[in-house]
PDB file of C-alpha atoms in Angstrom:
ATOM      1  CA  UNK A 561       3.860  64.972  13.975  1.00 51.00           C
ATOM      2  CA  UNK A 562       3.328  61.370  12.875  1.00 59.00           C
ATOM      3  CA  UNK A 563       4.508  59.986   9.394  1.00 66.00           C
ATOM      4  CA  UNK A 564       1.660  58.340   7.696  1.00 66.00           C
ATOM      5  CA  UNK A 565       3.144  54.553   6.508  1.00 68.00           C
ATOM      6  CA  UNK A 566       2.901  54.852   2.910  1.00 75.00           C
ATOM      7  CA  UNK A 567       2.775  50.917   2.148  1.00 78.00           C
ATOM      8  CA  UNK A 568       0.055  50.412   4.181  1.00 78.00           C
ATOM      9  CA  UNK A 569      -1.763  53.046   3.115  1.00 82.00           C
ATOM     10  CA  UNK A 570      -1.226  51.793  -0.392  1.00 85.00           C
ATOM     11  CA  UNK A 571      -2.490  48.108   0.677  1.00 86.00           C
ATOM     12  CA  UNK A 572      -5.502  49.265   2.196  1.00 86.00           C
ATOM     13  CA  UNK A 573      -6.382  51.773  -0.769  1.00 88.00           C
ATOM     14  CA  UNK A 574      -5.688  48.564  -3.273  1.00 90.00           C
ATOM     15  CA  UNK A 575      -7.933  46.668  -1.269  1.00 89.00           C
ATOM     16  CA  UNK A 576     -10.714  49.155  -0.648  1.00 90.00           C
ATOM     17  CA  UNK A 577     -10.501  49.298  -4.833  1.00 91.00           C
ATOM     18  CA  UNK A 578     -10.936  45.607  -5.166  1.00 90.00           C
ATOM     19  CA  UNK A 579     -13.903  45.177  -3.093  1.00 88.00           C
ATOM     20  CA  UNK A 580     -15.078  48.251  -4.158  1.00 90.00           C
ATOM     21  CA  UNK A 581     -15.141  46.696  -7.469  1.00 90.00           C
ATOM     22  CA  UNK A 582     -16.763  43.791  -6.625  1.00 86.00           C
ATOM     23  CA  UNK A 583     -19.712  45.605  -5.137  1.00 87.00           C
ATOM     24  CA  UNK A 584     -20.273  47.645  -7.606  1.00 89.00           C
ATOM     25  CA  UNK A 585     -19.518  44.597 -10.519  1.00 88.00           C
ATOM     26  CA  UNK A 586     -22.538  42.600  -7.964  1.00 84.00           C
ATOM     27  CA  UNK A 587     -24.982  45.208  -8.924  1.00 84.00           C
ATOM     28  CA  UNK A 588     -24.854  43.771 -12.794  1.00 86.00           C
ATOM     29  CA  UNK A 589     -26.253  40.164 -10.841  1.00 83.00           C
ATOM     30  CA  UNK A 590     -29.867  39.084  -9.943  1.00 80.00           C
ATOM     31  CA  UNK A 591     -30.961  37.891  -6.829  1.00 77.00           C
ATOM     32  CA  UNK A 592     -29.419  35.774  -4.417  1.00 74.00           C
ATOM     33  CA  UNK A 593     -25.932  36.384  -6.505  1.00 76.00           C
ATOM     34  CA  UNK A 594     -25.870  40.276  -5.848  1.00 80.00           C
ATOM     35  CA  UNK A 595     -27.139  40.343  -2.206  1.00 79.00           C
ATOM     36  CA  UNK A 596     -24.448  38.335  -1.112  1.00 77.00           C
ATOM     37  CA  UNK A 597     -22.134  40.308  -3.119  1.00 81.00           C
ATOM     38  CA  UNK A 598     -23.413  43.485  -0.866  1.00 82.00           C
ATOM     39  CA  UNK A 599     -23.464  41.180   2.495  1.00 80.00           C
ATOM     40  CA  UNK A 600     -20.022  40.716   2.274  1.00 83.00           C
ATOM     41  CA  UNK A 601     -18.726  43.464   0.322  1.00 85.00           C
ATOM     42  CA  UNK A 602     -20.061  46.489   2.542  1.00 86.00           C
ATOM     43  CA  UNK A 603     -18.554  45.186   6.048  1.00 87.00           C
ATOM     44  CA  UNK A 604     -15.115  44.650   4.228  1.00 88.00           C
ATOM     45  CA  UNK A 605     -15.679  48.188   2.496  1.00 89.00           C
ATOM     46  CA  UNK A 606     -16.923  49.647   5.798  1.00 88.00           C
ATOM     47  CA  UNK A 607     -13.617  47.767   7.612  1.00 88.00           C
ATOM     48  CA  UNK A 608     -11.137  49.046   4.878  1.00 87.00           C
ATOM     49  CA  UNK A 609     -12.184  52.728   5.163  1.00 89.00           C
ATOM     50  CA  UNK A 610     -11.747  52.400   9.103  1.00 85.00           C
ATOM     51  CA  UNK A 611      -8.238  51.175   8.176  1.00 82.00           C
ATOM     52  CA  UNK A 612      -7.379  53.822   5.894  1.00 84.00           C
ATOM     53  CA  UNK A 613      -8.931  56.459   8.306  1.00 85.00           C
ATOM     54  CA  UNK A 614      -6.865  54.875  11.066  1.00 80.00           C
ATOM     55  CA  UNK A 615      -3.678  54.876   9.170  1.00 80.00           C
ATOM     56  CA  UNK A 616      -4.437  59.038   8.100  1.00 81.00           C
ATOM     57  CA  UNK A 617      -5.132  59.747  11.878  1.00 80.00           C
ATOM     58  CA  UNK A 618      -3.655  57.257  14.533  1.00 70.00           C
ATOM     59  CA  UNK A 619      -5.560  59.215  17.224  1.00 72.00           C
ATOM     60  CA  UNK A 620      -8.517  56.767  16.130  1.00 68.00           C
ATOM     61  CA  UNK A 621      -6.624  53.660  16.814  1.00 64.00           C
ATOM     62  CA  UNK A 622      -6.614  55.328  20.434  1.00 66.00           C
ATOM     63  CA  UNK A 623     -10.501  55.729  20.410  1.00 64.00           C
ATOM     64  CA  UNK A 624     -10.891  51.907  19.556  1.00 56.00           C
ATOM     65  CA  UNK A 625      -9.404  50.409  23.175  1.00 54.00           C
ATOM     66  CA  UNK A 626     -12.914  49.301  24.316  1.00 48.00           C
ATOM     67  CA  UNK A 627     -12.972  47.655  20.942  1.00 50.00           C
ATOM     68  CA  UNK A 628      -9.406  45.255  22.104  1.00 49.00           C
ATOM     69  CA  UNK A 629      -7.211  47.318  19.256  1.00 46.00           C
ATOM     70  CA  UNK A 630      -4.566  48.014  21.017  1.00 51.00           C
ATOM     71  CA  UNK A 631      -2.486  51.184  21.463  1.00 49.00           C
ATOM     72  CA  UNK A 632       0.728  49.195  20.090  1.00 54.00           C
ATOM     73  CA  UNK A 633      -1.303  48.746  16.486  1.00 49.00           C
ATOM     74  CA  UNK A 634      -0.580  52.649  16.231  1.00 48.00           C
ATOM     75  CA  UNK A 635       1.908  53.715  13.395  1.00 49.00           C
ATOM     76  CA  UNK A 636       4.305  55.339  16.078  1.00 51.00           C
ATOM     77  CA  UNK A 637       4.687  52.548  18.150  1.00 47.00           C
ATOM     78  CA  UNK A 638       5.590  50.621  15.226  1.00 47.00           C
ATOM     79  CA  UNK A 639       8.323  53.053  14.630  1.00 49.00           C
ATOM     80  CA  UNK A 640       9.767  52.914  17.464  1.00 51.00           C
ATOM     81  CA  UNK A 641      10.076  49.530  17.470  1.00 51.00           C
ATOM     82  CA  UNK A 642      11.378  49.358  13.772  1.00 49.00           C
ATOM     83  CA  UNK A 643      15.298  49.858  15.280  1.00 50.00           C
ATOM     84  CA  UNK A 644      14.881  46.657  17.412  1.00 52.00           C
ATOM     85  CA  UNK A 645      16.840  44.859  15.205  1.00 52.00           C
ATOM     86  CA  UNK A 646      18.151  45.256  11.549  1.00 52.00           C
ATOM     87  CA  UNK A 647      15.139  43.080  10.347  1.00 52.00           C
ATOM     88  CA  UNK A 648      13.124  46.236  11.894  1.00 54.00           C
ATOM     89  CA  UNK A 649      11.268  43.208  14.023  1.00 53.00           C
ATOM     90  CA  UNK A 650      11.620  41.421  17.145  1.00 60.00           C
ATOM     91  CA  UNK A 651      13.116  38.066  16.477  1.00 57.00           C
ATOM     92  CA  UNK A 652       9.775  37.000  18.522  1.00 64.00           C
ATOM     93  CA  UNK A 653       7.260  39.352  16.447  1.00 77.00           C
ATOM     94  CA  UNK A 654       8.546  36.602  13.616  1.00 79.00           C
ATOM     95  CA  UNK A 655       7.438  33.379  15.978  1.00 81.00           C
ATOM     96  CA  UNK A 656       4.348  35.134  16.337  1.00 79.00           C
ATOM     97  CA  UNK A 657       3.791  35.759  12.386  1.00 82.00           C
ATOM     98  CA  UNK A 658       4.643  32.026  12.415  1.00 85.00           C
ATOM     99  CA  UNK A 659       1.872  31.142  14.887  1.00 85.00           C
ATOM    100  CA  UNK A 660      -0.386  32.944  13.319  1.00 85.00           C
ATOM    101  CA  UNK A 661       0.053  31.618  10.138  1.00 89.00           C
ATOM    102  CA  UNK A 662      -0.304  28.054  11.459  1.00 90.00           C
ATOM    103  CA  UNK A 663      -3.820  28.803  12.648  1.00 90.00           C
ATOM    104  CA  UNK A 664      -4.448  30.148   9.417  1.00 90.00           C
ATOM    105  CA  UNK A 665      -3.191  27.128   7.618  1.00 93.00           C
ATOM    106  CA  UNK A 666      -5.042  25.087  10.083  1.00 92.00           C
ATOM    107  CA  UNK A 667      -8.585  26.966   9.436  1.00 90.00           C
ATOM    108  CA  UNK A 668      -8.338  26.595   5.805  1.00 89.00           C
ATOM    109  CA  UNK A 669      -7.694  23.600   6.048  1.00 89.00           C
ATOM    110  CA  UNK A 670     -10.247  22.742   8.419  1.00 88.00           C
ATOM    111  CA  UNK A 671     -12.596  24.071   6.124  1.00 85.00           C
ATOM    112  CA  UNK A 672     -12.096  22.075   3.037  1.00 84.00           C
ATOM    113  CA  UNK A 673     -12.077  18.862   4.682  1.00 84.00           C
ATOM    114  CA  UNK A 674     -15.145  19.396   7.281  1.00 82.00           C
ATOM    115  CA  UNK A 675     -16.705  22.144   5.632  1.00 81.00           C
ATOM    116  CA  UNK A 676     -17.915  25.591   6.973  1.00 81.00           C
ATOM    117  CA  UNK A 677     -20.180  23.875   9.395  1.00 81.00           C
ATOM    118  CA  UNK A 678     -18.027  22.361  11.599  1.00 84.00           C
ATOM    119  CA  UNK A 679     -14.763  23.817  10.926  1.00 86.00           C
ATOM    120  CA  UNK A 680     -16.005  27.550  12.196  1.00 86.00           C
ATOM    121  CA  UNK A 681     -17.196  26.578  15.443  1.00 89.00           C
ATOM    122  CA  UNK A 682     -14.584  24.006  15.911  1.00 90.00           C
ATOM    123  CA  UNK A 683     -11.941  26.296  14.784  1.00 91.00           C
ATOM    124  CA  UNK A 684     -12.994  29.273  16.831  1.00 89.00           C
ATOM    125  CA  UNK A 685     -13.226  27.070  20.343  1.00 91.00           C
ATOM    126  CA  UNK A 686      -9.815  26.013  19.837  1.00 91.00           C
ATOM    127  CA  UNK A 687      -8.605  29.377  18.844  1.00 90.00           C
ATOM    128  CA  UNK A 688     -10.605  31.135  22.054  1.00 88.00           C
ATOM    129  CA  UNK A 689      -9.281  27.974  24.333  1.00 90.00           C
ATOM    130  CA  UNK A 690      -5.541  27.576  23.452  1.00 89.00           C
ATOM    131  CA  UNK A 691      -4.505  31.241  22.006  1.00 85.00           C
ATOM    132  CA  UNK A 692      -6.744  33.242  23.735  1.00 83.00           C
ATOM    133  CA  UNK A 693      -6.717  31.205  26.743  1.00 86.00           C
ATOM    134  CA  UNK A 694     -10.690  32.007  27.220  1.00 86.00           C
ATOM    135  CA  UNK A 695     -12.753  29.642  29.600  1.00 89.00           C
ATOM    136  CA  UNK A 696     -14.065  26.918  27.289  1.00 89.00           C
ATOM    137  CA  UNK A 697     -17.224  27.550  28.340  1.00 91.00           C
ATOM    138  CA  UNK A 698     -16.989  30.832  27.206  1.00 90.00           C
ATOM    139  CA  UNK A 699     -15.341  30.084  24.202  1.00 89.00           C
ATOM    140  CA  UNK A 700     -18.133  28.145  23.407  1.00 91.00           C
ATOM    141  CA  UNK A 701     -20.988  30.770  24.113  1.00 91.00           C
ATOM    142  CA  UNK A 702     -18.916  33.194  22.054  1.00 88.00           C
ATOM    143  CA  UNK A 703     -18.985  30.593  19.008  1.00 88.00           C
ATOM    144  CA  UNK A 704     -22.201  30.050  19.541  1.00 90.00           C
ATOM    145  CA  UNK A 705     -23.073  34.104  20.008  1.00 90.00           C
ATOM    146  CA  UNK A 706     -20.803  34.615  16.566  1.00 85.00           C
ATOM    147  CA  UNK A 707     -22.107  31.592  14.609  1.00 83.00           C
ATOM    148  CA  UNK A 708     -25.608  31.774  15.128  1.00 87.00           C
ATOM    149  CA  UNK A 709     -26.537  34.826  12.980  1.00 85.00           C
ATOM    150  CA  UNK A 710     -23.734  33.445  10.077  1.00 79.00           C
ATOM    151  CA  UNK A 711     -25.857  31.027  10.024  1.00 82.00           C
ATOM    152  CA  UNK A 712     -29.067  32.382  10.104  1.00 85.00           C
ATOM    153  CA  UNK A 713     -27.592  35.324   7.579  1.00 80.00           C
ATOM    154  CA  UNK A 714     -26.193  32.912   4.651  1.00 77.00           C
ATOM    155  CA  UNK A 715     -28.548  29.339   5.505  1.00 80.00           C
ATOM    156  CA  UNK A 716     -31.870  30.907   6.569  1.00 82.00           C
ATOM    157  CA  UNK A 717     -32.011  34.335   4.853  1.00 80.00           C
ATOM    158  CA  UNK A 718     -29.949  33.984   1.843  1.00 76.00           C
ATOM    159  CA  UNK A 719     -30.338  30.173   1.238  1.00 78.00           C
ATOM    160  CA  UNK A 720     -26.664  29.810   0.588  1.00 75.00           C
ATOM    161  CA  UNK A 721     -25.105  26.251   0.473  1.00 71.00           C
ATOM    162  CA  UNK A 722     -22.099  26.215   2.113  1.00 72.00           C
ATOM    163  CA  UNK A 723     -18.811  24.359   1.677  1.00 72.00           C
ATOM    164  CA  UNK A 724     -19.607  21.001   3.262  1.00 75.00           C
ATOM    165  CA  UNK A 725     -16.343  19.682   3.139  1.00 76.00           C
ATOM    166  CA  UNK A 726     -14.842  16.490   0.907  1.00 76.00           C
ATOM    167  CA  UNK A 727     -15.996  14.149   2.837  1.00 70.00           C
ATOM    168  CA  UNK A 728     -18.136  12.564   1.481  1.00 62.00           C
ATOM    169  CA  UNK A 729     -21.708  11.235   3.345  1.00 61.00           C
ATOM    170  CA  UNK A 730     -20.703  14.015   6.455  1.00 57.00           C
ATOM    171  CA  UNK A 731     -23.139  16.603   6.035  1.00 55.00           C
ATOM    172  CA  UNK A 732     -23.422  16.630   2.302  1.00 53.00           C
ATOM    173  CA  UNK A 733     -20.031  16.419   1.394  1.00 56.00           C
ATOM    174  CA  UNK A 734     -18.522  15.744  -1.706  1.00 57.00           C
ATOM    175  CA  UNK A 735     -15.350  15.805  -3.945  1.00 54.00           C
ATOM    176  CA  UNK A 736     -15.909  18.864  -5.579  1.00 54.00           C
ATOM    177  CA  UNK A 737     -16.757  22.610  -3.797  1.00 52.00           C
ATOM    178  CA  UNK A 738     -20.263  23.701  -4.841  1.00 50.00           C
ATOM    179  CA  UNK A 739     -20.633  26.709  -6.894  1.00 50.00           C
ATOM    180  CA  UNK A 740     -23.816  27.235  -7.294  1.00 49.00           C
TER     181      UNK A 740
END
């Protein structure tokens, strides 16, 4: 029988809350406010509940290999591993932590200088090209394949201005993000 890992399980149920309570607060907003409220909300709700489900019943993680979750995500194999050393990781589990939070660092960063417009596709060749260690090419159809309907979803459909970055005279930027 598998344990269930009650800290995750509490993160995930905290965080299904929160942006359950966002939704739900978006429905008191008009327009343009409360439709991107639901555009961003529902995926995230719809992603949390997965988690939760996958946390109850790790057989699911199993179900999700053509998806590239891999069998090691599982709450058992995590267990197992927990006795590797007294931290309960791998001293290279912590370089990778490490790693990733450098990209992260480097995205949101990225992001507030160029803006959302050139930092996501910019960000997600490099990631595809040097982590990944995808094809360039195909790093850049993928960008392209994941960009294109962001774009058309929050420019085109919901008329959403965008970060542009501080820059000021580069697409639009300015010195202060635009909250409108």
């Amino acid at each position: 029988m598998t344990r269930i890992n009650g800290f995750n399980l509490g993160v995930y149920t905290f965080l299904l809350t929160v942006a359950l309570s966002i939704v739900l607060g978006a429905t008191a907003y008009a327009g343009k406010q409360q439709l991107t409220a639901f555009v961003i909300g529902i995926p995230t709700i719809t992603l949390l509940v997965f988690l939760v489900l996958a946390e109850v019943t790790p057989r699911l993680i199993k179900l999700t290999g053509a998806f590239g979750v891999s069998e090691d995500d599982a709450p058992q194999a995590a267990e197992d591993d927990a006795g590797a050393s007294p931290g309960g990781m791998e001293a290279g589990s912590w370089r990778r932590v490490g790693i990733v939070y450098g990209w992260l660092v480097l995205y949101f960063a990225m992001t507030f200088v160029f803006g959302f417009y050139i930092a996501i596709p910019v960000f997600m060749v490099l990631f595809l090209t040097i982590e990944s260690r995808l094809i360039p090419v195909y790093a850049v159809g993928v960008m392209v394949a994941a960009g294109l309907p962001l774009y058309i979803i929050f420019r085109l459909v919901l008329d959403i201005p965008l970060w542009t970055g501080i820059l000021p005279g580069i697409i639009g930027g300015g010195t202060v993000p635009q909250l409108n």
